[in-house]
Structure formats: C-alpha cells, structure tokens
Amino acid sequence: MLGLSKQKENDHRICFQVTQNSVRLLIVKGSGKAPELIVNDHEQVQQGSLAKYAETLLQKYSRLSLKHANVTLVLGTDLYESVQVDRPALEPAEISGSLKYTLSDLVSFSTEEIIADYYEFPEQPSGQDKLIAVAANKNFLMPWVELFNEHDLSLTDIAITELALPRLAETQSHAELTLYQNPAGNYIAQINTPKGLMFTRLLRGVTEVSKYTESEIEAGALEPLATELQRSADYFESHLRQAPISRLILAVEHITPEALAKSLAELLAVECTRYQYPPWSADLREGDYSDLAALGALVEGDL
C-alpha cells in the first residue's frame, strides 16, 4: 500500500509482520491464493531496533535461496495511524502526495516524518465523500529499506494490518463480522461483504478475552466486548444502510473457544463460529491468530 514496485526474480516470497514488540518472518514458495508456506517464525522484541531482530531471522534461514526475493513489510496497528478525511479535490494520482500536509495536525508524526497513502470503502454514509488516510513514520521505515538492500531483497510493498487481514476472508453472500486478536495488544473488528471490506475498527480498552475462565464467561464477562461489537454492527446497518450481519467469526485465542462462541452468540443473537486458517497454512500456522496479517499479505493481488 505505502510502497514500491519491482519485478519478481525469485520463487520465494517473504513477509515481515512487525509491531512495536515483535517481528514475524514468513516465507512462501509459489504464487496465487495458496502458496507453499515454508517458514513461519518470530522474535519477541525486548529492546533495540526491530530491523536488527529481522536480520537475526534472515540469518537463521540463510540456507534458503532468498536473493532478489520479493518482500512485503506489514505494519502492526501500533506502527501507523489511520484517519478518515474528506477527499481532496485532486486527481487520484495526486492524493497520496498531498496527504502529509492534511495529516500534519491529525497524527503524531511531523510533516517531515510522514509517508502517507489512502484507501476507501466501497460504501459510505449518504452525502459523504471520505477516504481513509494512512500515515507511517519515514524514520522508522528507512532501516528496513536499508536492511533489504543489504540482503539483496526487493521490497515490493509496505502494507498495513487492517488491509492485510481481509485478504484471507472467504467470499460470502452476506455481511460477516470478524473479531481478530491483534498482536499489537488489542482487538480488531472488521465487516466483510460481497463487495469487500466495508468496516474496520480497533477495539481499545477491551479486556483480554483469553484471561476469562469459562465460569466468568457464563457470568457475563463478555458483555463489554459484545457491546463494542454491537456498536460496530449498528453503525454498519444504520449509517451505511446495510442488511444485518449474518455471522460473527472469532479469530481469538481461548482455552475453551466453544464457551466464547456460545456466550457471544447469545449476547448478539447471531451465529458465531471459529475462524478457520487457510488450508495452505495448516502445517506451519501459529494457531493463536497472531500471524494472520502476514498470511494475508502473501496472498497474491494488490494490497
């Protein structure tokens, strides 16, 4: 999304998924919707440069022929800021370049630090012409560019979590709400429809669901989470004038996921199921959903 474009020269493709406290490396062979996943590894970052941890991971798999492989860097939600703004009265090709000035008073980065891009939803409230502006810190990104150059890797895209996740969503005939456990330390609610991603929201301040026991869940511990999910669904239905969501999908880790699904199904009066990893990731998947953004970024197509 925030990125560059080079031709592919190696059958391996690489993705680094990063947050302020973690670096994940995924490597696949092949292309299309179901590549061959051969590496899924990560480092927890205690202190120091994230790029240094990434270099450690690259050295760990130096036996692989990675020279000139394409790389996607996926930023965690704690490494970029997204803001809804009015569409500038400019040609589409000129919008990204203008956003750093629009965003200078709306994000925490200075104008000189901002690298910006944007995306938009297929539907928005009547009478509005908005887009979602995304800002990242250029000073954070430069060490990554240098790292990839040093290792003869081709950086093809700098992507964001909120757009990488829905690339794994199955095409459906009705709107579905997915709750993702976010490696950056909170939860993400997204609504996908046959038209694509229609809504995304960070749920800040929601207690970590995995800490609740089954008895606490039965006693109503998930009511605050259900309230936030209901608010998301209400906005989707009333402001965007869409039909109600047909299903809630949980990409959330818990020791008794059945209790989690049962409680939220009752609180929201909607079918609730567990998220299913794509089959091509089955052997090396993390299992706690922390690798979904990286997996999504490796599915072929524009981010």
PDB file of C-alpha atoms in Angstrom:
ATOM      1  CA  MET A   1       0.000   0.000   0.000  1.00  0.00           C
ATOM      2  CA  LEU A   2       2.641   2.532   1.032  1.00  0.00           C
ATOM      3  CA  GLY A   3       5.030   1.173  -1.414  1.00  0.00           C
ATOM      4  CA  LEU A   4       7.149   0.400  -4.293  1.00  0.00           C
ATOM      5  CA  SER A   5       7.112  -1.927  -7.214  1.00  0.00           C
ATOM      6  CA  LYS A   6       9.772  -4.183  -8.663  1.00  0.00           C
ATOM      7  CA  GLN A   7       9.665  -7.245 -10.846  1.00  0.00           C
ATOM      8  CA  LYS A   8       9.740 -10.661  -9.268  1.00  0.00           C
ATOM      9  CA  GLU A   9      13.001 -12.580  -9.719  1.00  0.00           C
ATOM     10  CA  ASN A  10      12.825 -15.370  -7.155  1.00  0.00           C
ATOM     11  CA  ASP A  11      10.244 -18.071  -6.493  1.00  0.00           C
ATOM     12  CA  HIS A  12      10.435 -17.316  -2.753  1.00  0.00           C
ATOM     13  CA  ARG A  13       8.342 -14.514  -1.313  1.00  0.00           C
ATOM     14  CA  ILE A  14       8.945 -13.001   2.115  1.00  0.00           C
ATOM     15  CA  CYS A  15       6.754 -11.158   4.582  1.00  0.00           C
ATOM     16  CA  PHE A  16       7.839  -9.384   7.741  1.00  0.00           C
ATOM     17  CA  GLN A  17       4.932  -8.603  10.056  1.00  0.00           C
ATOM     18  CA  VAL A  18       6.031  -6.152  12.763  1.00  0.00           C
ATOM     19  CA  THR A  19       4.649  -4.479  15.868  1.00  0.00           C
ATOM     20  CA  GLN A  20       6.496  -2.392  18.427  1.00  0.00           C
ATOM     21  CA  ASN A  21       7.253  -5.584  20.363  1.00  0.00           C
ATOM     22  CA  SER A  22       7.532  -8.350  17.762  1.00  0.00           C
ATOM     23  CA  VAL A  23       8.953  -9.316  14.399  1.00  0.00           C
ATOM     24  CA  ARG A  24       7.477 -12.207  12.430  1.00  0.00           C
ATOM     25  CA  LEU A  25       9.028 -13.751   9.325  1.00  0.00           C
ATOM     26  CA  LEU A  26       7.020 -15.772   6.822  1.00  0.00           C
ATOM     27  CA  ILE A  27       8.467 -17.273   3.648  1.00  0.00           C
ATOM     28  CA  VAL A  28       6.464 -18.954   0.907  1.00  0.00           C
ATOM     29  CA  LYS A  29       7.224 -20.549  -2.427  1.00  0.00           C
ATOM     30  CA  GLY A  30       4.944 -20.094  -5.385  1.00  0.00           C
ATOM     31  CA  SER A  31       2.161 -17.629  -6.009  1.00  0.00           C
ATOM     32  CA  GLY A  32      -1.601 -17.408  -6.224  1.00  0.00           C
ATOM     33  CA  LYS A  33      -4.171 -17.873  -3.480  1.00  0.00           C
ATOM     34  CA  ALA A  34      -2.479 -20.940  -1.955  1.00  0.00           C
ATOM     35  CA  PRO A  35       1.322 -20.632  -1.877  1.00  0.00           C
ATOM     36  CA  GLU A  36       3.565 -23.151  -0.106  1.00  0.00           C
ATOM     37  CA  LEU A  37       4.377 -21.877   3.381  1.00  0.00           C
ATOM     38  CA  ILE A  38       7.904 -22.981   4.342  1.00  0.00           C
ATOM     39  CA  VAL A  39       8.820 -20.628   7.236  1.00  0.00           C
ATOM     40  CA  ASN A  40       6.722 -19.054   9.993  1.00  0.00           C
ATOM     41  CA  ASP A  41       8.950 -17.741  12.784  1.00  0.00           C
ATOM     42  CA  HIS A  42       9.042 -14.763  15.102  1.00  0.00           C
ATOM     43  CA  GLU A  43      11.071 -12.891  17.707  1.00  0.00           C
ATOM     44  CA  GLN A  44       9.730 -11.004  20.711  1.00  0.00           C
ATOM     45  CA  VAL A  45      11.489  -7.660  20.915  1.00  0.00           C
ATOM     46  CA  GLN A  46      12.792  -6.692  24.335  1.00  0.00           C
ATOM     47  CA  GLN A  47      14.744  -3.617  23.306  1.00  0.00           C
ATOM     48  CA  GLY A  48      16.600  -2.273  20.299  1.00  0.00           C
ATOM     49  CA  SER A  49      15.857  -1.946  16.618  1.00  0.00           C
ATOM     50  CA  LEU A  50      13.151  -4.131  15.102  1.00  0.00           C
ATOM     51  CA  ALA A  51      15.213  -4.373  11.925  1.00  0.00           C
ATOM     52  CA  LYS A  52      18.064  -5.982  13.914  1.00  0.00           C
ATOM     53  CA  TYR A  53      15.712  -8.746  15.051  1.00  0.00           C
ATOM     54  CA  ALA A  54      14.611  -9.151  11.456  1.00  0.00           C
ATOM     55  CA  GLU A  55      18.227  -9.586  10.393  1.00  0.00           C
ATOM     56  CA  THR A  56      18.634 -12.321  13.007  1.00  0.00           C
ATOM     57  CA  LEU A  57      15.682 -14.161  11.492  1.00  0.00           C
ATOM     58  CA  LEU A  58      17.080 -13.783   7.980  1.00  0.00           C
ATOM     59  CA  GLN A  59      20.426 -15.205   9.086  1.00  0.00           C
ATOM     60  CA  LYS A  60      18.604 -18.130  10.700  1.00  0.00           C
ATOM     61  CA  TYR A  61      17.251 -19.097   7.281  1.00  0.00           C
ATOM     62  CA  SER A  62      20.292 -18.113   5.223  1.00  0.00           C
ATOM     63  CA  ARG A  63      20.427 -21.634   3.755  1.00  0.00           C
ATOM     64  CA  LEU A  64      17.381 -20.737   1.649  1.00  0.00           C
ATOM     65  CA  SER A  65      17.931 -19.103  -1.707  1.00  0.00           C
ATOM     66  CA  LEU A  66      16.378 -15.716  -0.948  1.00  0.00           C
ATOM     67  CA  LYS A  67      18.469 -13.348  -3.055  1.00  0.00           C
ATOM     68  CA  HIS A  68      16.210 -10.987  -5.043  1.00  0.00           C
ATOM     69  CA  ALA A  69      13.097 -12.402  -3.381  1.00  0.00           C
ATOM     70  CA  ASN A  70      10.147 -10.028  -3.118  1.00  0.00           C
ATOM     71  CA  VAL A  71       9.408  -8.711   0.367  1.00  0.00           C
ATOM     72  CA  THR A  72       6.261  -7.242   1.896  1.00  0.00           C
ATOM     73  CA  LEU A  73       6.529  -5.364   5.186  1.00  0.00           C
ATOM     74  CA  VAL A  74       3.266  -5.416   7.166  1.00  0.00           C
ATOM     75  CA  LEU A  75       2.980  -2.745   9.841  1.00  0.00           C
ATOM     76  CA  GLY A  76       1.133  -3.523  13.049  1.00  0.00           C
ATOM     77  CA  THR A  77      -1.593  -1.120  14.141  1.00  0.00           C
ATOM     78  CA  ASP A  78       0.795   0.420  16.680  1.00  0.00           C
ATOM     79  CA  LEU A  79       3.198   1.496  13.899  1.00  0.00           C
ATOM     80  CA  TYR A  80       0.857   3.572  11.750  1.00  0.00           C
ATOM     81  CA  GLU A  81      -2.112   5.865  12.200  1.00  0.00           C
ATOM     82  CA  SER A  82      -5.248   5.953  10.052  1.00  0.00           C
ATOM     83  CA  VAL A  83      -7.682   8.871   9.931  1.00  0.00           C
ATOM     84  CA  GLN A  84     -10.871   9.456   7.972  1.00  0.00           C
ATOM     85  CA  VAL A  85     -10.631  12.682   5.955  1.00  0.00           C
ATOM     86  CA  ASP A  86     -12.564  14.449   3.212  1.00  0.00           C
ATOM     87  CA  ARG A  87     -11.441  13.506  -0.272  1.00  0.00           C
ATOM     88  CA  PRO A  88      -9.152  16.222  -1.642  1.00  0.00           C
ATOM     89  CA  ALA A  89     -10.261  17.921  -4.859  1.00  0.00           C
ATOM     90  CA  LEU A  90      -7.358  16.352  -6.745  1.00  0.00           C
ATOM     91  CA  GLU A  91      -6.711  13.715  -9.362  1.00  0.00           C
ATOM     92  CA  PRO A  92      -6.328  10.220  -7.789  1.00  0.00           C
ATOM     93  CA  ALA A  93      -2.617  10.108  -8.638  1.00  0.00           C
ATOM     94  CA  GLU A  94      -2.033  13.325  -6.685  1.00  0.00           C
ATOM     95  CA  ILE A  95      -3.903  12.432  -3.498  1.00  0.00           C
ATOM     96  CA  SER A  96      -1.210  10.385  -1.699  1.00  0.00           C
ATOM     97  CA  GLY A  97       1.382  13.120  -2.101  1.00  0.00           C
ATOM     98  CA  SER A  98      -0.951  15.753  -0.672  1.00  0.00           C
ATOM     99  CA  LEU A  99      -1.971  13.812   2.428  1.00  0.00           C
ATOM    100  CA  LYS A 100       1.151  14.539   4.503  1.00  0.00           C
ATOM    101  CA  TYR A 101       0.021  18.161   4.732  1.00  0.00           C
ATOM    102  CA  THR A 102      -3.584  17.232   5.502  1.00  0.00           C
ATOM    103  CA  LEU A 103      -2.429  14.841   8.234  1.00  0.00           C
ATOM    104  CA  SER A 104       0.148  17.071   9.919  1.00  0.00           C
ATOM    105  CA  ASP A 105      -2.378  18.198  12.567  1.00  0.00           C
ATOM    106  CA  LEU A 106      -4.202  14.864  12.804  1.00  0.00           C
ATOM    107  CA  VAL A 107      -1.431  12.358  13.576  1.00  0.00           C
ATOM    108  CA  SER A 108       1.501  12.250  15.975  1.00  0.00           C
ATOM    109  CA  PHE A 109       4.194  12.405  13.255  1.00  0.00           C
ATOM    110  CA  SER A 110       5.653  15.657  11.977  1.00  0.00           C
ATOM    111  CA  THR A 111       5.111  16.629   8.333  1.00  0.00           C
ATOM    112  CA  GLU A 112       8.741  15.737   7.544  1.00  0.00           C
ATOM    113  CA  GLU A 113       8.310  12.268   9.073  1.00  0.00           C
ATOM    114  CA  ILE A 114       5.058  11.334   7.349  1.00  0.00           C
ATOM    115  CA  ILE A 115       4.823   8.874   4.489  1.00  0.00           C
ATOM    116  CA  ALA A 116       1.161   8.614   3.529  1.00  0.00           C
ATOM    117  CA  ASP A 117      -1.270   6.693   1.387  1.00  0.00           C
ATOM    118  CA  TYR A 118      -5.008   6.050   1.480  1.00  0.00           C
ATOM    119  CA  TYR A 119      -7.793   3.601   0.826  1.00  0.00           C
ATOM    120  CA  GLU A 120     -11.570   3.820   0.684  1.00  0.00           C
ATOM    121  CA  PHE A 121     -14.562   1.631   1.409  1.00  0.00           C
ATOM    122  CA  PRO A 122     -16.959   0.532  -1.344  1.00  0.00           C
ATOM    123  CA  GLU A 123     -19.865   2.185   0.515  1.00  0.00           C
ATOM    124  CA  GLN A 124     -20.061   5.149   2.877  1.00  0.00           C
ATOM    125  CA  PRO A 125     -22.800   7.172   4.587  1.00  0.00           C
ATOM    126  CA  SER A 126     -25.087   9.104   2.271  1.00  0.00           C
ATOM    127  CA  GLY A 127     -23.743  12.503   1.276  1.00  0.00           C
ATOM    128  CA  GLN A 128     -20.166  11.803   2.393  1.00  0.00           C
ATOM    129  CA  ASP A 129     -17.075  11.561   0.232  1.00  0.00           C
ATOM    130  CA  LYS A 130     -14.385  10.342   2.602  1.00  0.00           C
ATOM    131  CA  LEU A 131     -11.255   8.281   2.382  1.00  0.00           C
ATOM    132  CA  ILE A 132      -9.045   6.643   4.992  1.00  0.00           C
ATOM    133  CA  ALA A 133      -5.642   8.329   5.114  1.00  0.00           C
ATOM    134  CA  VAL A 134      -2.790   6.202   6.478  1.00  0.00           C
ATOM    135  CA  ALA A 135       0.402   7.699   7.898  1.00  0.00           C
ATOM    136  CA  ALA A 136       3.630   5.951   8.888  1.00  0.00           C
ATOM    137  CA  ASN A 137       6.931   7.348  10.146  1.00  0.00           C
ATOM    138  CA  LYS A 138       9.555   7.597   7.406  1.00  0.00           C
ATOM    139  CA  ASN A 139      12.348   7.428  10.001  1.00  0.00           C
ATOM    140  CA  PHE A 140      11.044   4.057  11.197  1.00  0.00           C
ATOM    141  CA  LEU A 141      10.849   2.671   7.666  1.00  0.00           C
ATOM    142  CA  MET A 142      14.311   3.667   6.424  1.00  0.00           C
ATOM    143  CA  PRO A 143      16.265   0.997   8.408  1.00  0.00           C
ATOM    144  CA  TRP A 144      14.034  -1.638   6.802  1.00  0.00           C
ATOM    145  CA  VAL A 145      14.772  -0.347   3.318  1.00  0.00           C
ATOM    146  CA  GLU A 146      18.494  -0.452   4.127  1.00  0.00           C
ATOM    147  CA  LEU A 147      18.218  -3.979   5.569  1.00  0.00           C
ATOM    148  CA  PHE A 148      16.513  -5.334   2.466  1.00  0.00           C
ATOM    149  CA  ASN A 149      19.050  -3.634   0.201  1.00  0.00           C
ATOM    150  CA  GLU A 150      21.921  -5.148   2.182  1.00  0.00           C
ATOM    151  CA  HIS A 151      20.446  -8.636   1.708  1.00  0.00           C
ATOM    152  CA  ASP A 152      19.603  -8.144  -1.991  1.00  0.00           C
ATOM    153  CA  LEU A 153      15.880  -8.388  -1.305  1.00  0.00           C
ATOM    154  CA  SER A 154      13.256  -6.497  -3.316  1.00  0.00           C
ATOM    155  CA  LEU A 155      10.834  -4.510  -1.159  1.00  0.00           C
ATOM    156  CA  THR A 156       7.613  -4.510  -3.183  1.00  0.00           C
ATOM    157  CA  ASP A 157       5.088  -3.233  -0.653  1.00  0.00           C
ATOM    158  CA  ILE A 158       4.679  -1.650   2.761  1.00  0.00           C
ATOM    159  CA  ALA A 159       1.249  -2.802   3.904  1.00  0.00           C
ATOM    160  CA  ILE A 160      -0.979  -2.276   6.921  1.00  0.00           C
ATOM    161  CA  THR A 161      -2.677  -4.838   9.135  1.00  0.00           C
ATOM    162  CA  GLU A 162      -6.236  -3.635   8.559  1.00  0.00           C
ATOM    163  CA  LEU A 163      -5.969  -4.256   4.810  1.00  0.00           C
ATOM    164  CA  ALA A 164      -3.941  -7.473   5.003  1.00  0.00           C
ATOM    165  CA  LEU A 165      -6.413  -9.302   7.266  1.00  0.00           C
ATOM    166  CA  PRO A 166      -9.483  -9.300   4.983  1.00  0.00           C
ATOM    167  CA  ARG A 167      -7.484 -10.793   2.108  1.00  0.00           C
ATOM    168  CA  LEU A 168      -7.980 -14.170   3.789  1.00  0.00           C
ATOM    169  CA  ALA A 169     -11.741 -13.735   4.130  1.00  0.00           C
ATOM    170  CA  GLU A 170     -13.784 -16.131   2.048  1.00  0.00           C
ATOM    171  CA  THR A 171     -16.171 -14.587  -0.473  1.00  0.00           C
ATOM    172  CA  GLN A 172     -19.611 -14.679   1.096  1.00  0.00           C
ATOM    173  CA  SER A 173     -23.140 -13.787   0.074  1.00  0.00           C
ATOM    174  CA  HIS A 174     -23.909 -11.885   3.284  1.00  0.00           C
ATOM    175  CA  ALA A 175     -22.119  -9.485   5.616  1.00  0.00           C
ATOM    176  CA  GLU A 176     -19.918 -11.125   8.248  1.00  0.00           C
ATOM    177  CA  LEU A 177     -18.250  -9.563  11.283  1.00  0.00           C
ATOM    178  CA  THR A 178     -14.816 -10.937  12.206  1.00  0.00           C
ATOM    179  CA  LEU A 179     -13.124 -10.295  15.540  1.00  0.00           C
ATOM    180  CA  TYR A 180      -9.339 -10.558  15.333  1.00  0.00           C
ATOM    181  CA  GLN A 181      -6.887 -10.879  18.185  1.00  0.00           C
ATOM    182  CA  ASN A 182      -4.366  -8.166  17.358  1.00  0.00           C
ATOM    183  CA  PRO A 183      -0.636  -8.790  18.032  1.00  0.00           C
ATOM    184  CA  ALA A 184      -0.339  -5.078  18.861  1.00  0.00           C
ATOM    185  CA  GLY A 185      -2.307  -5.768  22.047  1.00  0.00           C
ATOM    186  CA  ASN A 186      -5.990  -5.152  21.339  1.00  0.00           C
ATOM    187  CA  TYR A 187      -8.753  -6.415  19.058  1.00  0.00           C
ATOM    188  CA  ILE A 188      -9.850  -5.534  15.533  1.00  0.00           C
ATOM    189  CA  ALA A 189     -13.451  -5.771  14.344  1.00  0.00           C
ATOM    190  CA  GLN A 190     -13.999  -5.947  10.580  1.00  0.00           C
ATOM    191  CA  ILE A 191     -17.107  -6.389   8.473  1.00  0.00           C
ATOM    192  CA  ASN A 192     -16.719  -8.042   5.077  1.00  0.00           C
ATOM    193  CA  THR A 193     -19.429  -8.204   2.433  1.00  0.00           C
ATOM    194  CA  PRO A 194     -19.575  -9.497  -1.165  1.00  0.00           C
ATOM    195  CA  LYS A 195     -18.211  -6.043  -2.096  1.00  0.00           C
ATOM    196  CA  GLY A 196     -15.172  -6.497   0.166  1.00  0.00           C
ATOM    197  CA  LEU A 197     -14.087  -4.824   3.395  1.00  0.00           C
ATOM    198  CA  MET A 198     -16.808  -2.392   4.459  1.00  0.00           C
ATOM    199  CA  PHE A 199     -15.847  -1.542   8.049  1.00  0.00           C
ATOM    200  CA  THR A 200     -12.809  -1.804  10.318  1.00  0.00           C
ATOM    201  CA  ARG A 201     -12.318  -0.628  13.887  1.00  0.00           C
ATOM    202  CA  LEU A 202      -9.787  -1.049  16.669  1.00  0.00           C
ATOM    203  CA  LEU A 203     -11.477  -2.018  19.937  1.00  0.00           C
ATOM    204  CA  ARG A 204      -9.422  -0.189  22.519  1.00  0.00           C
ATOM    205  CA  GLY A 205      -9.822  -0.831  26.219  1.00  0.00           C
ATOM    206  CA  VAL A 206     -11.410  -4.279  25.852  1.00  0.00           C
ATOM    207  CA  THR A 207     -10.061  -6.704  28.451  1.00  0.00           C
ATOM    208  CA  GLU A 208      -8.041  -9.599  27.028  1.00  0.00           C
ATOM    209  CA  VAL A 209     -10.578 -12.324  26.397  1.00  0.00           C
ATOM    210  CA  SER A 210      -8.141 -15.218  26.958  1.00  0.00           C
ATOM    211  CA  LYS A 211      -7.918 -14.301  30.663  1.00  0.00           C
ATOM    212  CA  TYR A 212     -11.558 -15.129  31.335  1.00  0.00           C
ATOM    213  CA  THR A 213     -12.449 -18.521  32.762  1.00  0.00           C
ATOM    214  CA  GLU A 214     -15.438 -20.427  31.480  1.00  0.00           C
ATOM    215  CA  SER A 215     -17.381 -19.619  34.658  1.00  0.00           C
ATOM    216  CA  GLU A 216     -16.617 -15.895  34.254  1.00  0.00           C
ATOM    217  CA  ILE A 217     -17.840 -16.052  30.677  1.00  0.00           C
ATOM    218  CA  GLU A 218     -21.053 -17.747  31.781  1.00  0.00           C
ATOM    219  CA  ALA A 219     -21.493 -14.966  34.364  1.00  0.00           C
ATOM    220  CA  GLY A 220     -21.410 -12.289  31.667  1.00  0.00           C
ATOM    221  CA  ALA A 221     -17.758 -11.258  31.421  1.00  0.00           C
ATOM    222  CA  LEU A 222     -18.062 -10.766  27.668  1.00  0.00           C
ATOM    223  CA  GLU A 223     -20.822  -8.163  27.873  1.00  0.00           C
ATOM    224  CA  PRO A 224     -18.435  -5.159  27.388  1.00  0.00           C
ATOM    225  CA  LEU A 225     -16.951  -6.827  24.284  1.00  0.00           C
ATOM    226  CA  ALA A 226     -20.408  -7.665  22.968  1.00  0.00           C
ATOM    227  CA  THR A 227     -21.427  -4.004  23.430  1.00  0.00           C
ATOM    228  CA  GLU A 228     -18.491  -2.845  21.288  1.00  0.00           C
ATOM    229  CA  LEU A 229     -19.290  -5.407  18.604  1.00  0.00           C
ATOM    230  CA  GLN A 230     -22.936  -4.370  18.628  1.00  0.00           C
ATOM    231  CA  ARG A 231     -21.917  -0.732  18.144  1.00  0.00           C
ATOM    232  CA  SER A 232     -19.911  -1.753  15.094  1.00  0.00           C
ATOM    233  CA  ALA A 233     -22.829  -3.722  13.676  1.00  0.00           C
ATOM    234  CA  ASP A 234     -25.261  -0.852  14.393  1.00  0.00           C
ATOM    235  CA  TYR A 235     -23.063   1.636  12.527  1.00  0.00           C
ATOM    236  CA  PHE A 236     -22.814  -0.732   9.583  1.00  0.00           C
ATOM    237  CA  GLU A 237     -26.568  -1.256   9.439  1.00  0.00           C
ATOM    238  CA  SER A 238     -27.834   2.266  10.185  1.00  0.00           C
ATOM    239  CA  HIS A 239     -25.205   4.642   8.771  1.00  0.00           C
ATOM    240  CA  LEU A 240     -24.248   2.522   5.772  1.00  0.00           C
ATOM    241  CA  ARG A 241     -27.826   1.252   5.315  1.00  0.00           C
ATOM    242  CA  GLN A 242     -26.769  -2.381   5.036  1.00  0.00           C
ATOM    243  CA  ALA A 243     -28.549  -5.609   5.908  1.00  0.00           C
ATOM    244  CA  PRO A 244     -27.680  -7.072   9.339  1.00  0.00           C
ATOM    245  CA  ILE A 245     -24.567  -9.197   9.662  1.00  0.00           C
ATOM    246  CA  SER A 246     -25.243 -12.901   9.209  1.00  0.00           C
ATOM    247  CA  ARG A 247     -22.397 -14.316  11.270  1.00  0.00           C
ATOM    248  CA  LEU A 248     -19.702 -13.460  13.813  1.00  0.00           C
ATOM    249  CA  ILE A 249     -16.328 -15.141  13.226  1.00  0.00           C
ATOM    250  CA  LEU A 250     -13.843 -15.345  16.105  1.00  0.00           C
ATOM    251  CA  ALA A 251     -10.112 -15.232  15.396  1.00  0.00           C
ATOM    252  CA  VAL A 252      -9.482 -15.113  19.132  1.00  0.00           C
ATOM    253  CA  GLU A 253      -7.418 -17.438  21.300  1.00  0.00           C
ATOM    254  CA  HIS A 254      -9.109 -19.077  24.301  1.00  0.00           C
ATOM    255  CA  ILE A 255      -8.722 -22.354  26.170  1.00  0.00           C
ATOM    256  CA  THR A 256     -12.457 -23.072  25.705  1.00  0.00           C
ATOM    257  CA  PRO A 257     -13.405 -21.367  22.430  1.00  0.00           C
ATOM    258  CA  GLU A 258     -16.798 -23.083  22.439  1.00  0.00           C
ATOM    259  CA  ALA A 259     -17.776 -21.156  25.590  1.00  0.00           C
ATOM    260  CA  LEU A 260     -16.604 -17.934  23.984  1.00  0.00           C
ATOM    261  CA  ALA A 261     -18.649 -18.524  20.840  1.00  0.00           C
ATOM    262  CA  LYS A 262     -21.738 -19.624  22.769  1.00  0.00           C
ATOM    263  CA  SER A 263     -21.738 -16.540  25.005  1.00  0.00           C
ATOM    264  CA  LEU A 264     -21.255 -14.034  22.175  1.00  0.00           C
ATOM    265  CA  ALA A 265     -23.874 -15.787  20.047  1.00  0.00           C
ATOM    266  CA  GLU A 266     -26.377 -15.365  22.867  1.00  0.00           C
ATOM    267  CA  LEU A 267     -25.402 -11.761  23.641  1.00  0.00           C
ATOM    268  CA  LEU A 268     -25.537 -10.653  19.995  1.00  0.00           C
ATOM    269  CA  ALA A 269     -28.274 -13.004  18.763  1.00  0.00           C
ATOM    270  CA  VAL A 270     -26.224 -14.049  15.764  1.00  0.00           C
ATOM    271  CA  GLU A 271     -24.489 -17.225  14.585  1.00  0.00           C
ATOM    272  CA  CYS A 272     -20.926 -17.395  15.941  1.00  0.00           C
ATOM    273  CA  THR A 273     -18.138 -19.632  14.616  1.00  0.00           C
ATOM    274  CA  ARG A 274     -14.371 -20.015  14.981  1.00  0.00           C
ATOM    275  CA  TYR A 275     -12.039 -18.621  12.351  1.00  0.00           C
ATOM    276  CA  GLN A 276     -10.567 -21.233  10.017  1.00  0.00           C
ATOM    277  CA  TYR A 277      -6.987 -20.806   8.855  1.00  0.00           C
ATOM    278  CA  PRO A 278      -6.450 -21.245   5.093  1.00  0.00           C
ATOM    279  CA  PRO A 279      -5.535 -24.890   4.315  1.00  0.00           C
ATOM    280  CA  TRP A 280      -2.176 -23.929   2.769  1.00  0.00           C
ATOM    281  CA  SER A 281      -1.008 -22.584   6.146  1.00  0.00           C
ATOM    282  CA  ALA A 282      -2.078 -25.617   8.190  1.00  0.00           C
ATOM    283  CA  ASP A 283       1.327 -27.184   8.844  1.00  0.00           C
ATOM    284  CA  LEU A 284       3.112 -24.021   9.990  1.00  0.00           C
ATOM    285  CA  ARG A 285       0.323 -21.809  11.279  1.00  0.00           C
ATOM    286  CA  GLU A 286       0.862 -20.142  14.637  1.00  0.00           C
ATOM    287  CA  GLY A 287      -2.530 -21.214  15.930  1.00  0.00           C
ATOM    288  CA  ASP A 288      -3.209 -18.105  18.033  1.00  0.00           C
ATOM    289  CA  TYR A 289      -4.111 -15.939  15.010  1.00  0.00           C
ATOM    290  CA  SER A 290      -1.120 -13.635  15.518  1.00  0.00           C
ATOM    291  CA  ASP A 291       0.186 -14.482  12.031  1.00  0.00           C
ATOM    292  CA  LEU A 292      -2.967 -13.742  10.028  1.00  0.00           C
ATOM    293  CA  ALA A 293      -1.901 -10.339   8.691  1.00  0.00           C
ATOM    294  CA  ALA A 294       1.331 -11.801   7.314  1.00  0.00           C
ATOM    295  CA  LEU A 295      -0.527 -14.734   5.765  1.00  0.00           C
ATOM    296  CA  GLY A 296      -2.967 -12.337   4.146  1.00  0.00           C
ATOM    297  CA  ALA A 297      -0.171 -10.212   2.741  1.00  0.00           C
ATOM    298  CA  LEU A 298       1.280 -13.269   0.990  1.00  0.00           C
ATOM    299  CA  VAL A 299      -1.899 -13.979  -0.956  1.00  0.00           C
ATOM    300  CA  GLU A 300      -1.296 -12.687  -4.473  1.00  0.00           C
ATOM    301  CA  GLY A 301      -3.018  -9.477  -5.541  1.00  0.00           C
ATOM    302  CA  ASP A 302      -2.969  -5.784  -4.749  1.00  0.00           C
ATOM    303  CA  LEU A 303      -2.995  -4.746  -1.107  1.00  0.00           C
TER     304      LEU A 303
END
